[in-house]
mmCIF file of C-alpha atoms in Angstrom:
data_model
loop_
_atom_site.group_PDB
_atom_site.id
_atom_site.type_symbol
_atom_site.label_atom_id
_atom_site.label_comp_id
_atom_site.label_asym_id
_atom_site.label_seq_id
_atom_site.Cartn_x
_atom_site.Cartn_y
_atom_site.Cartn_z
ATOM 1 C CA THR A 199 27.460 96.410 -9.022
ATOM 2 C CA LEU A 200 27.791 96.781 -5.245
ATOM 3 C CA THR A 201 31.030 95.652 -3.637
ATOM 4 C CA GLY A 202 31.491 95.571 0.135
ATOM 5 C CA ALA A 203 28.689 98.119 0.335
ATOM 6 C CA GLY A 204 27.589 99.523 3.666
ATOM 7 C CA LYS A 205 25.540 102.460 4.868
ATOM 8 C CA ARG A 206 25.734 103.841 8.389
ATOM 9 C CA PHE A 207 23.757 106.546 10.150
ATOM 10 C CA ASN A 208 25.750 107.727 13.161
ATOM 11 C CA LYS A 209 26.970 104.450 14.712
ATOM 12 C CA ASP A 210 24.216 102.233 13.356
ATOM 13 C CA TRP A 211 24.793 100.189 10.212
ATOM 14 C CA ILE A 212 21.658 100.049 8.076
ATOM 15 C CA PHE A 213 23.280 97.356 5.958
ATOM 16 C CA ASN A 214 26.859 96.172 5.621
ATOM 17 C CA GLN A 215 29.104 93.947 3.473
ATOM 18 C CA LEU A 216 26.628 93.838 0.584
ATOM 19 C CA ASP A 217 28.017 92.343 -2.611
ATOM 20 C CA PHE A 218 25.613 92.081 -5.514
ATOM 21 C CA GLN A 219 25.402 92.591 -9.254
ATOM 22 C CA PHE A 220 22.115 93.641 -10.818
ATOM 23 C CA GLU A 221 21.753 92.663 -14.476
ATOM 24 C CA GLN A 222 19.923 94.488 -17.242
ATOM 25 C CA GLY A 223 16.504 93.065 -18.084
ATOM 26 C CA LYS A 224 16.132 91.197 -14.781
ATOM 27 C CA HIS A 225 13.776 92.010 -11.930
ATOM 28 C CA TYR A 226 14.738 92.124 -8.257
ATOM 29 C CA ALA A 227 12.907 92.647 -4.983
ATOM 30 C CA LEU A 228 14.587 94.241 -1.977
ATOM 31 C CA ILE A 229 12.800 92.859 1.065
ATOM 32 C CA GLY A 230 13.206 93.223 4.817
ATOM 33 C CA ASN A 231 11.600 94.701 7.910
ATOM 34 C CA ASN A 232 10.781 98.380 8.140
ATOM 35 C CA GLY A 233 14.049 100.220 8.636
ATOM 36 C CA SER A 234 16.113 97.465 7.036
ATOM 37 C CA GLY A 235 17.456 99.850 4.399
ATOM 38 C CA LYS A 236 15.324 99.197 1.303
ATOM 39 C CA SER A 237 14.664 102.863 0.580
ATOM 40 C CA THR A 238 18.220 103.818 1.518
ATOM 41 C CA LEU A 239 19.691 101.294 -0.914
ATOM 42 C CA LEU A 240 17.385 102.425 -3.715
ATOM 43 C CA GLN A 241 18.463 106.024 -3.115
ATOM 44 C CA ILE A 242 22.115 104.964 -3.298
ATOM 45 C CA ILE A 243 21.525 103.095 -6.556
ATOM 46 C CA ALA A 244 19.748 106.168 -7.919
ATOM 47 C CA GLY A 245 22.710 108.349 -6.975
ATOM 48 C CA TYR A 246 20.727 110.385 -4.426
ATOM 49 C CA SER A 247 22.825 109.180 -1.492
ATOM 50 C CA SER A 248 26.331 107.821 -1.003
ATOM 51 C CA LEU A 249 27.735 104.717 0.635
ATOM 52 C CA SER A 250 29.552 104.852 3.963
ATOM 53 C CA LYS A 251 31.894 102.127 2.729
ATOM 54 C CA GLY A 252 32.401 99.992 -0.350
ATOM 55 C CA THR A 253 31.763 100.898 -3.959
ATOM 56 C CA ILE A 254 28.947 101.131 -6.466
ATOM 57 C CA THR A 255 29.436 101.162 -10.232
ATOM 58 C CA TRP A 256 26.883 101.450 -13.015
ATOM 59 C CA GLY A 257 28.603 99.375 -15.687
ATOM 60 C CA SER A 258 29.390 101.350 -18.819
ATOM 61 C CA PHE A 259 27.242 104.333 -17.805
ATOM 62 C CA ASP A 260 28.895 107.667 -17.048
ATOM 63 C CA THR A 261 28.487 108.452 -13.357
ATOM 64 C CA HIS A 262 27.875 112.119 -14.188
ATOM 65 C CA THR A 263 24.835 111.303 -16.351
ATOM 66 C CA ILE A 264 23.595 108.151 -14.610
ATOM 67 C CA PHE A 265 20.455 110.035 -13.551
ATOM 68 C CA GLN A 266 19.340 109.976 -17.180
ATOM 69 C CA GLN A 267 19.489 106.173 -17.197
ATOM 70 C CA ILE A 268 17.452 105.708 -14.009
ATOM 71 C CA SER A 269 13.812 106.466 -13.233
ATOM 72 C CA ILE A 270 12.323 106.124 -9.758
ATOM 73 C CA ALA A 271 8.908 106.221 -8.118
ATOM 74 C CA ALA A 272 8.645 106.567 -4.349
ATOM 75 C CA PRO A 273 6.142 107.958 -1.826
ATOM 76 C CA TYR A 274 8.660 110.547 -0.576
ATOM 77 C CA LEU A 275 9.313 112.060 -4.023
ATOM 78 C CA GLU A 276 7.384 115.263 -4.578
ATOM 79 C CA LEU A 277 5.434 116.432 -7.599
ATOM 80 C CA VAL A 278 5.142 120.128 -8.466
ATOM 81 C CA GLU A 279 1.816 120.929 -6.826
ATOM 82 C CA GLU A 280 1.204 124.050 -8.936
ATOM 83 C CA PHE A 281 1.498 122.119 -12.214
ATOM 84 C CA THR A 282 -1.318 120.411 -14.038
ATOM 85 C CA THR A 283 -0.861 116.763 -15.025
ATOM 86 C CA MET A 284 0.122 117.759 -18.549
ATOM 87 C CA GLU A 285 2.550 120.407 -17.305
ATOM 88 C CA GLN A 286 4.192 117.860 -14.989
ATOM 89 C CA PHE A 287 4.851 115.542 -17.940
ATOM 90 C CA GLU A 288 6.259 118.399 -20.046
ATOM 91 C CA PHE A 289 8.494 119.554 -17.174
ATOM 92 C CA HIS A 290 9.687 116.018 -16.430
ATOM 93 C CA ALA A 291 10.615 115.474 -20.080
ATOM 94 C CA LYS A 292 13.050 118.406 -19.934
ATOM 95 C CA PHE A 293 15.215 116.358 -17.570
ATOM 96 C CA LYS A 294 14.496 112.832 -18.761
ATOM 97 C CA LYS A 295 13.450 111.685 -22.212
ATOM 98 C CA MET A 296 10.049 109.987 -22.261
ATOM 99 C CA ASN A 297 8.947 106.856 -24.100
ATOM 100 C CA SER A 298 7.855 107.844 -27.606
ATOM 101 C CA ASP A 299 5.367 104.991 -28.108
ATOM 102 C CA LEU A 300 2.590 106.950 -26.401
ATOM 103 C CA ASN A 301 2.026 110.684 -26.193
ATOM 104 C CA TYR A 302 1.239 112.409 -22.901
ATOM 105 C CA THR A 303 -2.498 112.515 -23.581
ATOM 106 C CA GLN A 304 -2.558 108.753 -24.163
ATOM 107 C CA ILE A 305 -0.538 108.070 -21.003
ATOM 108 C CA ILE A 306 -2.770 110.308 -18.896
ATOM 109 C CA GLU A 307 -5.851 108.520 -20.190
ATOM 110 C CA LEU A 308 -4.231 105.123 -19.606
ATOM 111 C CA ILE A 309 -3.603 105.858 -15.923
ATOM 112 C CA GLY A 310 -7.143 107.093 -15.383
ATOM 113 C CA LEU A 311 -6.389 110.809 -15.090
ATOM 114 C CA LYS A 312 -8.000 112.012 -18.331
ATOM 115 C CA ASN A 313 -10.476 114.221 -16.478
ATOM 116 C CA ALA A 314 -7.637 115.695 -14.425
ATOM 117 C CA ALA A 315 -5.264 116.495 -17.305
ATOM 118 C CA ASN A 316 -5.649 120.231 -16.754
ATOM 119 C CA LYS A 317 -6.176 120.101 -12.999
ATOM 120 C CA GLN A 318 -3.501 121.312 -10.586
ATOM 121 C CA ILE A 319 -1.790 118.445 -8.786
ATOM 122 C CA ARG A 320 -2.409 120.115 -5.415
ATOM 123 C CA TYR A 321 -6.052 119.024 -5.746
ATOM 124 C CA PHE A 322 -5.205 115.369 -6.383
ATOM 125 C CA SER A 323 -5.875 112.567 -3.926
ATOM 126 C CA SER A 324 -2.850 110.592 -2.710
ATOM 127 C CA GLY A 325 -3.841 107.746 -5.036
ATOM 128 C CA MET A 326 -3.985 110.033 -8.072
ATOM 129 C CA LYS A 327 -0.537 111.389 -7.222
ATOM 130 C CA GLN A 328 0.858 107.872 -6.952
ATOM 131 C CA ARG A 329 -0.573 106.925 -10.357
ATOM 132 C CA LEU A 330 1.161 109.971 -11.820
ATOM 133 C CA LYS A 331 4.474 109.152 -10.111
ATOM 134 C CA LEU A 332 4.343 105.606 -11.469
ATOM 135 C CA ALA A 333 3.626 106.823 -14.990
ATOM 136 C CA LEU A 334 6.481 109.344 -14.934
ATOM 137 C CA ALA A 335 8.886 106.579 -13.855
ATOM 138 C CA ILE A 336 7.630 103.730 -16.029
ATOM 139 C CA PHE A 337 7.294 105.771 -19.219
ATOM 140 C CA ALA A 338 10.682 107.450 -18.858
ATOM 141 C CA ASP A 339 13.059 106.276 -21.578
ATOM 142 C CA ALA A 340 15.512 104.873 -19.026
ATOM 143 C CA PRO A 341 16.796 101.282 -18.810
ATOM 144 C CA ILE A 342 16.760 101.148 -14.990
ATOM 145 C CA LEU A 343 13.497 101.405 -13.045
ATOM 146 C CA LEU A 344 13.495 101.751 -9.251
ATOM 147 C CA LEU A 345 10.214 101.333 -7.378
ATOM 148 C CA ASP A 346 9.955 102.055 -3.662
ATOM 149 C CA GLU A 347 6.639 100.847 -2.216
ATOM 150 C CA PRO A 348 5.074 101.440 -5.648
ATOM 151 C CA CYS A 349 1.468 100.761 -4.629
ATOM 152 C CA SER A 350 1.388 103.152 -1.666
ATOM 153 C CA ASN A 351 -2.020 104.849 -1.475
ATOM 154 C CA LEU A 352 -3.435 102.745 -4.319
ATOM 155 C CA ASP A 353 -6.737 100.874 -4.199
ATOM 156 C CA LYS A 354 -7.481 97.535 -5.885
ATOM 157 C CA GLU A 355 -7.838 99.199 -9.293
ATOM 158 C CA GLY A 356 -4.542 100.976 -8.682
ATOM 159 C CA TYR A 357 -2.788 97.657 -8.027
ATOM 160 C CA GLU A 358 -4.237 96.280 -11.261
ATOM 161 C CA LEU A 359 -3.057 99.349 -13.161
ATOM 162 C CA TYR A 360 0.434 98.978 -11.666
ATOM 163 C CA HIS A 361 0.762 95.396 -12.886
ATOM 164 C CA TYR A 362 -0.672 96.306 -16.287
ATOM 165 C CA LEU A 363 1.909 99.062 -16.729
ATOM 166 C CA ILE A 364 4.778 96.835 -15.567
ATOM 167 C CA HIS A 365 3.877 93.904 -17.802
ATOM 168 C CA ASN A 366 3.126 95.972 -20.890
ATOM 169 C CA TYR A 367 5.710 98.744 -20.714
ATOM 170 C CA ALA A 368 8.561 97.864 -18.342
ATOM 171 C CA LEU A 369 9.556 94.183 -18.341
ATOM 172 C CA HIS A 370 12.468 94.878 -20.714
ATOM 173 C CA LYS A 371 14.072 97.099 -18.052
ATOM 174 C CA LEU A 372 16.204 96.327 -15.031
ATOM 175 C CA ILE A 373 13.616 96.699 -12.255
ATOM 176 C CA ILE A 374 14.390 96.869 -8.546
ATOM 177 C CA VAL A 375 11.421 96.976 -6.159
ATOM 178 C CA GLY A 376 11.747 97.836 -2.471
ATOM 179 C CA SER A 377 8.722 96.457 -0.653
ATOM 180 C CA ASN A 378 7.246 94.282 2.094
ATOM 181 C CA ASP A 379 4.140 93.574 0.005
ATOM 182 C CA PRO A 380 4.458 90.455 -2.199
ATOM 183 C CA GLN A 381 1.806 91.873 -4.539
ATOM 184 C CA GLU A 382 4.198 94.665 -5.447
ATOM 185 C CA TYR A 383 7.058 92.382 -6.454
ATOM 186 C CA SER A 384 5.277 89.219 -7.636
ATOM 187 C CA PHE A 385 6.954 89.528 -11.050
ATOM 188 C CA CYS A 386 10.465 89.663 -9.545
ATOM 189 C CA LYS A 387 12.296 86.349 -9.823
ATOM 190 C CA GLU A 388 15.120 87.341 -7.478
ATOM 191 C CA GLN A 389 14.831 88.554 -3.892
ATOM 192 C CA ILE A 390 17.490 90.182 -1.733
ATOM 193 C CA SER A 391 16.769 90.246 1.989
ATOM 194 C CA LEU A 392 18.568 93.176 3.568
ATOM 195 C CA MET A 393 18.174 91.425 6.920
ATOM 196 C CA ASP A 394 21.081 89.245 5.765
ATOM 197 C CA TYR A 395 23.418 92.264 5.747
ATOM 198 C CA LYS A 396 23.272 93.470 9.327
ATOM 199 C CA THR A 397 26.815 92.710 10.482
ATOM 200 C CA VAL A 398 28.118 95.129 13.079
ATOM 201 C CA GLU A 399 31.503 96.828 12.946
ATOM 202 C CA ILE A 400 33.246 98.543 15.844
#
């Protein structure tokens, strides 16, 4: 729940006076021009950044362990380049429990990286890295899924994979997508335009 939420960099308000309650199991799209604050708001919801004003609460979740309840995929998040695909999954699972329905080998095959399971991530294309980031987020055993420009660097097959993963493994979660591409948030029934929260304060 966001109440009177605002974020300012120097004297410029990225967004201001935002009141909204996200509900478990529903799907939301954050839309707006480049620089409107989509990524910033997702980072605040994830606990990576703080508000300049207002409050954010995560319901009954403990604020000290909220990171365990949230998974996120974003172009600016880094993978460990020296790890193989399998090692990245094993490392990730030490911080965040993974979905037990599929094992890592099955997930890697599902996202089209079977032949790269033992390949160092540094040798991956940008599209391969994005597939891996999506899988780590979607298959995390966390009720909140944040997706920032989730199809960045993906080709047509990548888009199809993204929608397959969402519809088969993530629709039970609270999903918040930050994007300007309707194909990335076509399954979201609610849209929040951050352009509506640009009030200026002196």
